[in-house]
PDB file of C-alpha atoms and ligand atoms in Angstrom:
ATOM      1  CA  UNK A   2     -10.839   6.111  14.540  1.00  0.00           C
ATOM      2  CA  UNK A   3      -8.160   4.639  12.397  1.00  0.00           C
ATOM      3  CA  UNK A   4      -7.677   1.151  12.434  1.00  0.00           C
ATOM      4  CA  UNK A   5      -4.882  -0.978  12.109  1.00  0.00           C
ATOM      5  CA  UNK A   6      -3.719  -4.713  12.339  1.00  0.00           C
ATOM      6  CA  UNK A   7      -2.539  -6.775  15.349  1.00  0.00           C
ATOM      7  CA  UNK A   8      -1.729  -9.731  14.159  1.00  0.00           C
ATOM      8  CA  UNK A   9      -4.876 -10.823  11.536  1.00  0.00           C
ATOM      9  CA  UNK A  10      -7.082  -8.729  14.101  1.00  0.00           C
ATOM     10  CA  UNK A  11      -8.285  -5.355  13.405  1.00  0.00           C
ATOM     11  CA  UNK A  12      -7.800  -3.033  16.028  1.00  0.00           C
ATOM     12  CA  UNK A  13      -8.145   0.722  16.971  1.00  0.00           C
ATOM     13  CA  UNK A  14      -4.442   2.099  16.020  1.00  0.00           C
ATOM     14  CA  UNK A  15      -4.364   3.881  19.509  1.00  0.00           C
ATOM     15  CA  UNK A  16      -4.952   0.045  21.199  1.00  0.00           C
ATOM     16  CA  UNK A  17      -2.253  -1.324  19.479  1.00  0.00           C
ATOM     17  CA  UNK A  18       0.445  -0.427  21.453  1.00  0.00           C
ATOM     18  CA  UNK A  19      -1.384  -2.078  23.997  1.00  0.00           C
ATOM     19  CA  UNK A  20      -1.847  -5.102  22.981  1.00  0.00           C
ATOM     20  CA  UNK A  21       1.762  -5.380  22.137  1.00  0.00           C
ATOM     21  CA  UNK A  22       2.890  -4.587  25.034  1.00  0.00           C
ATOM     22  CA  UNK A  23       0.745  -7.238  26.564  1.00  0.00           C
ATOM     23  CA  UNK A  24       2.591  -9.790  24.623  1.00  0.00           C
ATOM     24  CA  UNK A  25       5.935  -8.720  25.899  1.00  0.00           C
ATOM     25  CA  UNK A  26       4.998  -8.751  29.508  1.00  0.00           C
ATOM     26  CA  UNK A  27       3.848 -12.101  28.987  1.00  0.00           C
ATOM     27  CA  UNK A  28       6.991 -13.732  27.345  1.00  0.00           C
ATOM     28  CA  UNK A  29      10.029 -11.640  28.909  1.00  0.00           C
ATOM     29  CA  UNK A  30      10.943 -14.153  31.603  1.00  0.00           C
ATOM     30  CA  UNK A  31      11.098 -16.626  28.702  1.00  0.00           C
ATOM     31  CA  UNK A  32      11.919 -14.660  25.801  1.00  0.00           C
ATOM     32  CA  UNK A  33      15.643 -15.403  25.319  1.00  0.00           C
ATOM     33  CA  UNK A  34      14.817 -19.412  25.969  1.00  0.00           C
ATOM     34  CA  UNK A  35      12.266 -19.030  23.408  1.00  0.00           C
ATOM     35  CA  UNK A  36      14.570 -17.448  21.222  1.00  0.00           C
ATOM     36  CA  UNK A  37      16.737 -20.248  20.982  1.00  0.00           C
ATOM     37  CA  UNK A  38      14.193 -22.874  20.762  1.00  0.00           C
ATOM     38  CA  UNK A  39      11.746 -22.028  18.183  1.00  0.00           C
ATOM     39  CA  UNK A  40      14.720 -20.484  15.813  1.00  0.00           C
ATOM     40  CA  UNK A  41      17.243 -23.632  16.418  1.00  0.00           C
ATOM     41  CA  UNK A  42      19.664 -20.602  17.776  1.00  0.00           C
ATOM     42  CA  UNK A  43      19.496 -19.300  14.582  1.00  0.00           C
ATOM     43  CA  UNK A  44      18.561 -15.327  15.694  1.00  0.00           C
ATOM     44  CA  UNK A  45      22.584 -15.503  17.031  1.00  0.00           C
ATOM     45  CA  UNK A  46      23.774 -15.769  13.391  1.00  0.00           C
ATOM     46  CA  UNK A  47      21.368 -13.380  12.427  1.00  0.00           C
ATOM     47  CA  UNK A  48      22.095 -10.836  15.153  1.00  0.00           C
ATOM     48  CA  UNK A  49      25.994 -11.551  14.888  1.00  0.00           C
ATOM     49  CA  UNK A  50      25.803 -10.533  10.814  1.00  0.00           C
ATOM     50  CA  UNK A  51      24.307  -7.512  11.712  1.00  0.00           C
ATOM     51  CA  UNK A  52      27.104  -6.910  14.111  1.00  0.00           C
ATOM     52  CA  UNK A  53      29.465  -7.629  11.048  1.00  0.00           C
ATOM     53  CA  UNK A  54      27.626  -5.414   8.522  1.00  0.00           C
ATOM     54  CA  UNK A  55      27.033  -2.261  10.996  1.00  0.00           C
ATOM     55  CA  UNK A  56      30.893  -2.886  11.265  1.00  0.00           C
ATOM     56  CA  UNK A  57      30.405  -0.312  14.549  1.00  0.00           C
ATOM     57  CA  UNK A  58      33.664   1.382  14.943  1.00  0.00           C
ATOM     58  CA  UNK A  59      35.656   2.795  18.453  1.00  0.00           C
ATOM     59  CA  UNK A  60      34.036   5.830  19.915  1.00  0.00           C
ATOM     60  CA  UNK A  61      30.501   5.445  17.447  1.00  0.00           C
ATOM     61  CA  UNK A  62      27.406   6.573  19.043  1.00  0.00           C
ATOM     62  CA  UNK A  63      24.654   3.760  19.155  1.00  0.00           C
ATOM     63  CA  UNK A  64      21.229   3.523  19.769  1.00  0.00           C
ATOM     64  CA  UNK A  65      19.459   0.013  20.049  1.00  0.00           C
ATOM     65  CA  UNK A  66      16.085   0.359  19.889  1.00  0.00           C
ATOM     66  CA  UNK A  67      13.181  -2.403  20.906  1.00  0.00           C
ATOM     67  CA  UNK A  68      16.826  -3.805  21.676  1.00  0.00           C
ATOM     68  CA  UNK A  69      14.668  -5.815  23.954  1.00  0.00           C
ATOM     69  CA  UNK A  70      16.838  -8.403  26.117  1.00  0.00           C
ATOM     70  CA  UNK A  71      20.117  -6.866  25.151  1.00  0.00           C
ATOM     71  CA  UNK A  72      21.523  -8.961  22.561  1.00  0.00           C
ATOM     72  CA  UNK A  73      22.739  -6.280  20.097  1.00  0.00           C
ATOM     73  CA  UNK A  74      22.971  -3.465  22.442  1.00  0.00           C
ATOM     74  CA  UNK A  75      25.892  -5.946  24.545  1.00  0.00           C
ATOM     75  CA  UNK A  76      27.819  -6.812  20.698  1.00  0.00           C
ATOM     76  CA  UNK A  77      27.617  -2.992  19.942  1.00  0.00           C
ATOM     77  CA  UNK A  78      29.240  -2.032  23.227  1.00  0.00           C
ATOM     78  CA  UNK A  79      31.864  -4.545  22.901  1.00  0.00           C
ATOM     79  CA  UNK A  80      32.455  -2.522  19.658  1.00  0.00           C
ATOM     80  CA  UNK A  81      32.171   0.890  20.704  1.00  0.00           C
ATOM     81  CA  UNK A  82      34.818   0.394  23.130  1.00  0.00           C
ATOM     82  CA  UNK A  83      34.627   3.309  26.356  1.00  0.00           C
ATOM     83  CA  UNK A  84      34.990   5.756  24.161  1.00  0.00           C
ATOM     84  CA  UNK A  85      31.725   4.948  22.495  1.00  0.00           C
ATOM     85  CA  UNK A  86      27.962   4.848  23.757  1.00  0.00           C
ATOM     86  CA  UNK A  87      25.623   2.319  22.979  1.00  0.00           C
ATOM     87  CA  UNK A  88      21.733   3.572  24.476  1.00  0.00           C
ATOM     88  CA  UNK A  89      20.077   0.355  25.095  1.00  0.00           C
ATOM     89  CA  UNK A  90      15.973   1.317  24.643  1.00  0.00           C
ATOM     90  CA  UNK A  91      12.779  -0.348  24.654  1.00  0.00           C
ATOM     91  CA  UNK A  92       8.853   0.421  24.982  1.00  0.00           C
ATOM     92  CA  UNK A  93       8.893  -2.061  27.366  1.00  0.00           C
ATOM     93  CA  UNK A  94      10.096  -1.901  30.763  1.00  0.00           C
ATOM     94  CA  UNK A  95       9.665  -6.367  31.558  1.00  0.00           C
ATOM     95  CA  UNK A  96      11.831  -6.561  28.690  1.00  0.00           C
ATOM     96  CA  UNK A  97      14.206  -3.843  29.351  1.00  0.00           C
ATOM     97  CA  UNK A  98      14.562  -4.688  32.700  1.00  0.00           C
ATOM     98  CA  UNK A  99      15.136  -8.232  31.861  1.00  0.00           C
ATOM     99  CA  UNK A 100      17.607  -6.879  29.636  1.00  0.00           C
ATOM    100  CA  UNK A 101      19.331  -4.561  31.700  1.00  0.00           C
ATOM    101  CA  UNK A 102      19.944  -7.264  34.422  1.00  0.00           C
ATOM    102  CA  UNK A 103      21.438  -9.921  32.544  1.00  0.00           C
ATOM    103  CA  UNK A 104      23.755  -7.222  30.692  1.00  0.00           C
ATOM    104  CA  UNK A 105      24.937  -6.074  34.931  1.00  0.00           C
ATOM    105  CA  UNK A 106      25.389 -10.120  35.573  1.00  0.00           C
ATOM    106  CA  UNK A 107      27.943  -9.982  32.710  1.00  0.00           C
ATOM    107  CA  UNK A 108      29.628  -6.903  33.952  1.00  0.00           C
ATOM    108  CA  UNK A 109      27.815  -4.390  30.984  1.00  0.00           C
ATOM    109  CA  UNK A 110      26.575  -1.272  32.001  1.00  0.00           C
ATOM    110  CA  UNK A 111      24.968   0.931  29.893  1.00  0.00           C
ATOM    111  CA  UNK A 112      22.602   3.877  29.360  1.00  0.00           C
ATOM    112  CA  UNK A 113      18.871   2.460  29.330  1.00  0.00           C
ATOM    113  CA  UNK A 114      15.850   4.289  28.701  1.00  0.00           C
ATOM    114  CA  UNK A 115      11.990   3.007  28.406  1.00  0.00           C
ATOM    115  CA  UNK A 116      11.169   4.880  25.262  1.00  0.00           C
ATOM    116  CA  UNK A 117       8.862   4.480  22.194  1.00  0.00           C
ATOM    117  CA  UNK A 118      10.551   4.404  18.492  1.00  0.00           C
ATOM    118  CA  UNK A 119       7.547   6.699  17.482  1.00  0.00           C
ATOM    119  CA  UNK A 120       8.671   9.402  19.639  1.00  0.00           C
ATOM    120  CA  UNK A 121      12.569   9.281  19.899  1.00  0.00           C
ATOM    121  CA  UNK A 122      13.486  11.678  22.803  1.00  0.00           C
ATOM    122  CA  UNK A 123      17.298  12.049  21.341  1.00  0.00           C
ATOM    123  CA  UNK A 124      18.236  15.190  19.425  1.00  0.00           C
ATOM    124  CA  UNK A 125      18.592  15.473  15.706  1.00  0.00           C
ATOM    125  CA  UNK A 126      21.661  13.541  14.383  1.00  0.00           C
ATOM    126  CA  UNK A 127      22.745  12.472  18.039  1.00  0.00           C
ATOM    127  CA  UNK A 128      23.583   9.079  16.713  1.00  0.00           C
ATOM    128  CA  UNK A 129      26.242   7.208  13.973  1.00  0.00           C
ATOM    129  CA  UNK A 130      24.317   4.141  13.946  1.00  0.00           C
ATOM    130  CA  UNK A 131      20.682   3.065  14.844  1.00  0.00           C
ATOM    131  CA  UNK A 132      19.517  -0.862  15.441  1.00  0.00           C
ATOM    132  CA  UNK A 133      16.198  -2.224  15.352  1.00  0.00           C
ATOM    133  CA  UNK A 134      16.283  -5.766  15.690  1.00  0.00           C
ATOM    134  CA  UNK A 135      12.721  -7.738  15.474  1.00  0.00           C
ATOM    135  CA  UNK A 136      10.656  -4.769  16.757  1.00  0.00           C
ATOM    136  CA  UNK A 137       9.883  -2.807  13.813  1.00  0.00           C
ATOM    137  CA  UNK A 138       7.073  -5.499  13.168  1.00  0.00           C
ATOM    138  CA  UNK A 139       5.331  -4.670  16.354  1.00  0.00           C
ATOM    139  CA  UNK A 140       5.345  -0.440  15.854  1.00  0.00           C
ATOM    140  CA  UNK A 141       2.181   1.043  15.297  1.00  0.00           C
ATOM    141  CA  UNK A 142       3.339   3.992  12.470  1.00  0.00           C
ATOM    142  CA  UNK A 143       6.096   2.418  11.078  1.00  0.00           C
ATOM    143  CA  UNK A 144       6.816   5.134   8.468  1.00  0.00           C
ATOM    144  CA  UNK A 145       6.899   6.924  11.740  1.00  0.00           C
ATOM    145  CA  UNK A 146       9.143   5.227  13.173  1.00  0.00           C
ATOM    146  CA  UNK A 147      11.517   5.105  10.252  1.00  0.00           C
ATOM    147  CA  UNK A 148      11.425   9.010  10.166  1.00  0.00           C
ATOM    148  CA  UNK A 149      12.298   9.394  13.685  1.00  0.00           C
ATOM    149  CA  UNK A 150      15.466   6.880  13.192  1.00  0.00           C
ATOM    150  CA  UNK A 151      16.165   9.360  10.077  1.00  0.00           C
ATOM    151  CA  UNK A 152      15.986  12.521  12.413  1.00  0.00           C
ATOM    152  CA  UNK A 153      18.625  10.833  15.248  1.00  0.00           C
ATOM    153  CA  UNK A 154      20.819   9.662  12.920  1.00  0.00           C
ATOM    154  CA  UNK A 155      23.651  11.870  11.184  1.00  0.00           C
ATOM    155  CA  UNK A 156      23.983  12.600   7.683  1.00  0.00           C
ATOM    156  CA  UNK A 157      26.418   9.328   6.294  1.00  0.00           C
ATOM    157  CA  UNK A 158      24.559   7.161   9.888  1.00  0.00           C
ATOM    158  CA  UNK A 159      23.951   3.858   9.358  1.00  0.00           C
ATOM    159  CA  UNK A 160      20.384   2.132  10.387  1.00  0.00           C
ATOM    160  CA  UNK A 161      20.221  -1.897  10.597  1.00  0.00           C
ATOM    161  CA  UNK A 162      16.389  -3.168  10.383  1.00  0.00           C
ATOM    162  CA  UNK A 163      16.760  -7.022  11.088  1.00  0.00           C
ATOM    163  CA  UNK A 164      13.301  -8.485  11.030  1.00  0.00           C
ATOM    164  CA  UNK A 165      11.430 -11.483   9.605  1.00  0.00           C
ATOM    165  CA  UNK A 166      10.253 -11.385   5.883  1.00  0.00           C
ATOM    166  CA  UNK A 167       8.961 -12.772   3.162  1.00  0.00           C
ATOM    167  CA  UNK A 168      10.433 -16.537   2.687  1.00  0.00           C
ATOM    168  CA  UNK A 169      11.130 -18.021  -0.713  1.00  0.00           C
ATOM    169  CA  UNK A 170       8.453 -20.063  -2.490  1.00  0.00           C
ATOM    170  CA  UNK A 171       9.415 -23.380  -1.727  1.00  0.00           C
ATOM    171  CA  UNK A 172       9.601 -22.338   1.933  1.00  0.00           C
ATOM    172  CA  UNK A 173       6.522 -21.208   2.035  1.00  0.00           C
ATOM    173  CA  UNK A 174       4.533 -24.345   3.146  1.00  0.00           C
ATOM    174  CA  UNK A 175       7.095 -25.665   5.431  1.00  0.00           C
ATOM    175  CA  UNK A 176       7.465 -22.375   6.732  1.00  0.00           C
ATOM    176  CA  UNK A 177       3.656 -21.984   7.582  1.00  0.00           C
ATOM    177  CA  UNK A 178       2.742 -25.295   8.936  1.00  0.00           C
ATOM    178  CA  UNK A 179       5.941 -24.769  11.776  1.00  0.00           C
ATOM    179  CA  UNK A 180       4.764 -20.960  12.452  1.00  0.00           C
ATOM    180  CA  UNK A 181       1.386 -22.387  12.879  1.00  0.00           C
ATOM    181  CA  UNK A 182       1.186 -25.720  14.312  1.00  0.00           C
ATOM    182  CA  UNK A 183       4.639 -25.815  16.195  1.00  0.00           C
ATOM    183  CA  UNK A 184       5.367 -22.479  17.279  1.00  0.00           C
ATOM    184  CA  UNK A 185       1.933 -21.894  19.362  1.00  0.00           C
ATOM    185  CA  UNK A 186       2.480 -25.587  21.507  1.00  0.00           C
ATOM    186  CA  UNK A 187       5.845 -24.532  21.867  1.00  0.00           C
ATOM    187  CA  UNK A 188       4.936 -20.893  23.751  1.00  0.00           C
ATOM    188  CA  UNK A 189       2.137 -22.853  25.666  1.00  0.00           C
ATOM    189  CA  UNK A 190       4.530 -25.251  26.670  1.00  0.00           C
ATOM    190  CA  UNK A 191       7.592 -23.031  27.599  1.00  0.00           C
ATOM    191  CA  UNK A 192       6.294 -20.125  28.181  1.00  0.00           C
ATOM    192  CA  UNK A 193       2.694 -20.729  29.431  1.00  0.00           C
ATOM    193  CA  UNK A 194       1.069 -18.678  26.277  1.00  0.00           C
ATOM    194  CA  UNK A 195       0.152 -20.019  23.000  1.00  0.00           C
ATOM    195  CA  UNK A 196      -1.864 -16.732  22.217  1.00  0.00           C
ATOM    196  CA  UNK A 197       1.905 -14.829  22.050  1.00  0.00           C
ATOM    197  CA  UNK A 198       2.903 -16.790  19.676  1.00  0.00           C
ATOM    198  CA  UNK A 199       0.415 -16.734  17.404  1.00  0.00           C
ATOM    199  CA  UNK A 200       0.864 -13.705  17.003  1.00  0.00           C
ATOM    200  CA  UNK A 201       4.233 -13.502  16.140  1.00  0.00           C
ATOM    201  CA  UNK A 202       3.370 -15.787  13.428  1.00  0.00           C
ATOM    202  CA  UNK A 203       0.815 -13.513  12.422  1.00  0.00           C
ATOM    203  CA  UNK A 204       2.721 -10.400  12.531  1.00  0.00           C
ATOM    204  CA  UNK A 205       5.344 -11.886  10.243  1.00  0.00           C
ATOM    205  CA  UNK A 206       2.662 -12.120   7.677  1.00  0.00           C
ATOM    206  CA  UNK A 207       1.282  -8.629   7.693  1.00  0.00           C
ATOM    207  CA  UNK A 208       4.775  -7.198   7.853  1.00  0.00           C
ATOM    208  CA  UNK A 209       6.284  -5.184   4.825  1.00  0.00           C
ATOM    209  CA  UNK A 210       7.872  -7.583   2.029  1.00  0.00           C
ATOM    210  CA  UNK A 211      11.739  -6.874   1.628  1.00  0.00           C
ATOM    211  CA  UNK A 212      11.222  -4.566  -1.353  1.00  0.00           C
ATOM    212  CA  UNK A 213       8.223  -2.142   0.655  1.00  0.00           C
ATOM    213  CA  UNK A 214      10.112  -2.123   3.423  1.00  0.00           C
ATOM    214  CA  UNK A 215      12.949  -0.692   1.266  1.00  0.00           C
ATOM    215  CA  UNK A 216      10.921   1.446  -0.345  1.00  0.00           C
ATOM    216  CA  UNK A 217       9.924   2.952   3.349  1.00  0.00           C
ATOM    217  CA  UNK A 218      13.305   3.481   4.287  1.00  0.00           C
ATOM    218  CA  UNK A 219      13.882   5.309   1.258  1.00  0.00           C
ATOM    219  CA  UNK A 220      10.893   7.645   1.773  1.00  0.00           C
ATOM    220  CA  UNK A 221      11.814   7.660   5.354  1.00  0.00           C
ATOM    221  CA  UNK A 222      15.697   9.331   4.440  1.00  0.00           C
ATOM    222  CA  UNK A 223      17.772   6.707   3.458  1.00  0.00           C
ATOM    223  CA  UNK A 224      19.171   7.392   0.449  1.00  0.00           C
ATOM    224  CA  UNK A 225      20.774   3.869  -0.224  1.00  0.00           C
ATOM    225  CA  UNK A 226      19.583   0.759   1.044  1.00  0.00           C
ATOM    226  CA  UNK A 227      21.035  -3.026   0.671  1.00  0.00           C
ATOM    227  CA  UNK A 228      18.699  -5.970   1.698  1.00  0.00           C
ATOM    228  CA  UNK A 229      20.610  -8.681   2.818  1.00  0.00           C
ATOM    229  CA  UNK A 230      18.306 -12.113   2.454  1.00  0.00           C
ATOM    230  CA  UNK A 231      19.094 -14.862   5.832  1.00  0.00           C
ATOM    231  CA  UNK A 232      18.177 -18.209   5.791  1.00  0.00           C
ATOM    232  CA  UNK A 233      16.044 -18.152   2.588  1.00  0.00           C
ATOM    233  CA  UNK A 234      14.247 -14.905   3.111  1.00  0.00           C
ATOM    234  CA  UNK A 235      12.944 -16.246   6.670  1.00  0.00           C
ATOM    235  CA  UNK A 236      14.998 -13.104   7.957  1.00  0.00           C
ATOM    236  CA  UNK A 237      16.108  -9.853   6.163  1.00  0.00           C
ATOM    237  CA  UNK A 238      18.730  -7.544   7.323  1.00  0.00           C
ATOM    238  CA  UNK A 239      17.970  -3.754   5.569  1.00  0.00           C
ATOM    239  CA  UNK A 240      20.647  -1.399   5.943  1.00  0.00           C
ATOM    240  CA  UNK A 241      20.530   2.110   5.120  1.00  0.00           C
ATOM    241  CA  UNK A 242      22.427   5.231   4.618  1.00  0.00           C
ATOM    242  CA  UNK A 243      20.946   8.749   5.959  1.00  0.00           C
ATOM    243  CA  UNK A 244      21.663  10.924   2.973  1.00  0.00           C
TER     244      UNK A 244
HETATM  245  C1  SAM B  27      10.803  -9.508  19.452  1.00  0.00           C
HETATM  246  S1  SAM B  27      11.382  -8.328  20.585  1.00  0.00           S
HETATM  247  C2  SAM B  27      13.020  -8.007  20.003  1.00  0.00           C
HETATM  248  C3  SAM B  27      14.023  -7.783  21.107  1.00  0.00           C
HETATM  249  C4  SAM B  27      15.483  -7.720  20.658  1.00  0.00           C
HETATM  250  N1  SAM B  27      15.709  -6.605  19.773  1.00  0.00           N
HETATM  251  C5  SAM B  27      15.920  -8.993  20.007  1.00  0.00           C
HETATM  252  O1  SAM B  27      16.193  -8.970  18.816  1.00  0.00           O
HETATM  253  O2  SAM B  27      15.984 -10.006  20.678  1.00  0.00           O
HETATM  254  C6  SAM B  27      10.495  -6.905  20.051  1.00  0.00           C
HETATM  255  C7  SAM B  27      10.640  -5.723  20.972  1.00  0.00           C
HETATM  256  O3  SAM B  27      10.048  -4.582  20.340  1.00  0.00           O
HETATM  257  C8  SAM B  27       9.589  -3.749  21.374  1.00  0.00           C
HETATM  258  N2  SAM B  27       8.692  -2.720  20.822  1.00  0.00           N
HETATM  259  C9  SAM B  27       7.464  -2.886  20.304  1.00  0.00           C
HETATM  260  N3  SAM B  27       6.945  -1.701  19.913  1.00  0.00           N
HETATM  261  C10 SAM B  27       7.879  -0.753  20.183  1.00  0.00           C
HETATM  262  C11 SAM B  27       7.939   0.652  20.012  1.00  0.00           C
HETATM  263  N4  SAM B  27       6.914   1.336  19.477  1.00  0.00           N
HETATM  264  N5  SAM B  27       9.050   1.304  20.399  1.00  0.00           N
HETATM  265  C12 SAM B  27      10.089   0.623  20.943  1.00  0.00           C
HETATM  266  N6  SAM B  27      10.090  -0.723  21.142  1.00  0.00           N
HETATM  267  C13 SAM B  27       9.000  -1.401  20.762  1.00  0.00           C
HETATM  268  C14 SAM B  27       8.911  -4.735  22.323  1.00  0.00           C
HETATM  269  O4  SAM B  27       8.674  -4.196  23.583  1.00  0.00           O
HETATM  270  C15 SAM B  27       9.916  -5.876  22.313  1.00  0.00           C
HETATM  271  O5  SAM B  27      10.845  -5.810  23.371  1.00  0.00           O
END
């Protein structure tokens, strides 16, 4: 069976999903708390700057996917305007539901599906712009997954991968010894699991550097892509063009 990584584990690629979906059960009560603490509200700049380079424009179709507790899916909507659609998506229904409730508390209701980016079930070129905020990372086939964003997307679409990358060198030791030492104590304290946490640090490591993961996206379709560097390479926005 073909193996893959979880983390610095070595699992069976069909047990991944899993496992990651284990973690997000754990931490959805807590996730947008978490969020704020262990990134110094940071991910808001980051998730606002993709709002400001997707530059989403009345009517656009949108799809936000591992969108997760709603944070881009609510800026794109505010964007879209009624004329436009913004699909709010995850793999996992704790977060999704979490998601989905504290969008209705604000008044925000929008299309939300349970679905996995592996296996988009949208038609070919149904969409102007695709999202992917922090969930890439966690996706089993991520070529995959890049293919299928490809497919949904029109020619001239836009897709927005913001995820965590590789920091610069003199970042690198600070970097570790908070991903390490603080941000485990910090899940076991908040949000009752250390283990979660860890692997997010983990999973930050194994992830695609900022010029493989442009690479991908140019295999996957995307003709042009522009890697925006955040907060010293901590964070890297890649945006591409289907063409
Ligand atoms: C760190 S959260 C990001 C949530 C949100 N986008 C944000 O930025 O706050 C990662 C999300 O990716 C989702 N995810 C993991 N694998 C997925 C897959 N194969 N397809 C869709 N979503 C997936 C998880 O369920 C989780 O909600």
């Amino acid at each position: 069976m073909a193996q893959t990584h979880f983390g610095y584990q070595q699992v069976d690629a069909a047990d991944k999903a899993g496992r990651v979906r284990q973690v997000f059960d754990s931490v959805a009560s807590r996730y947008d708390l978490m969020n704020d603490l262990m990134s110094f509200g940071l991910h808001r700049v980051w998730k606002a700057y993709t709002v400001a380079v997707a530059n989403v424009r009345p009517g656009e179709r949108v799809l936000d996917i591992a969108g997760g507790t709603g944070d881009l899916a609510r800026a794109f909507a505010a964007k879209a305007g009624e004329r436009g659609t913004v699909v709010h998506t995850d793999i996992n229904a704790a977060m999704l539901a979490t998601g989905r409730d504290r969008l209705l508390d604000e008044g925000i209701v929008l299309p939300t599906l349970v679905c996995d980016a592996e296996r988009l079930p949208f038609a070919d070129a149904a969409f102007d712009l695709v999202s992917v905020a922090f969930g890439l990372r966690n996706m089993t086939d991520k070529a995959r997954a890049l293919a299928e964003m490809a497919r949904v997307l029109r020619p001239g679409g836009r897709l927005m991968v913001l995820e965590f990358s590789k920091v610069a060198a003199p970042l690198a030791k600070p970097y570790d010894w908070y991903s390490f030492k603080v941000l485990p104590r910090l899940g076991r304290l908040v949000a009752g699991d250390a283990d979660s946490y860890r692997y997010l640090a983990e999973s930050i490591r194994m992830h695609p550097d900022q010029g493989t993961l442009k690479a991908m996206m140019k295999s996957a379709g995307f003709g042009h892509v522009d890697v925006h560097n955040l907060s010293g390479g901590v964070v890297a926005l890649h945006a591409g063009i289907k063409c």
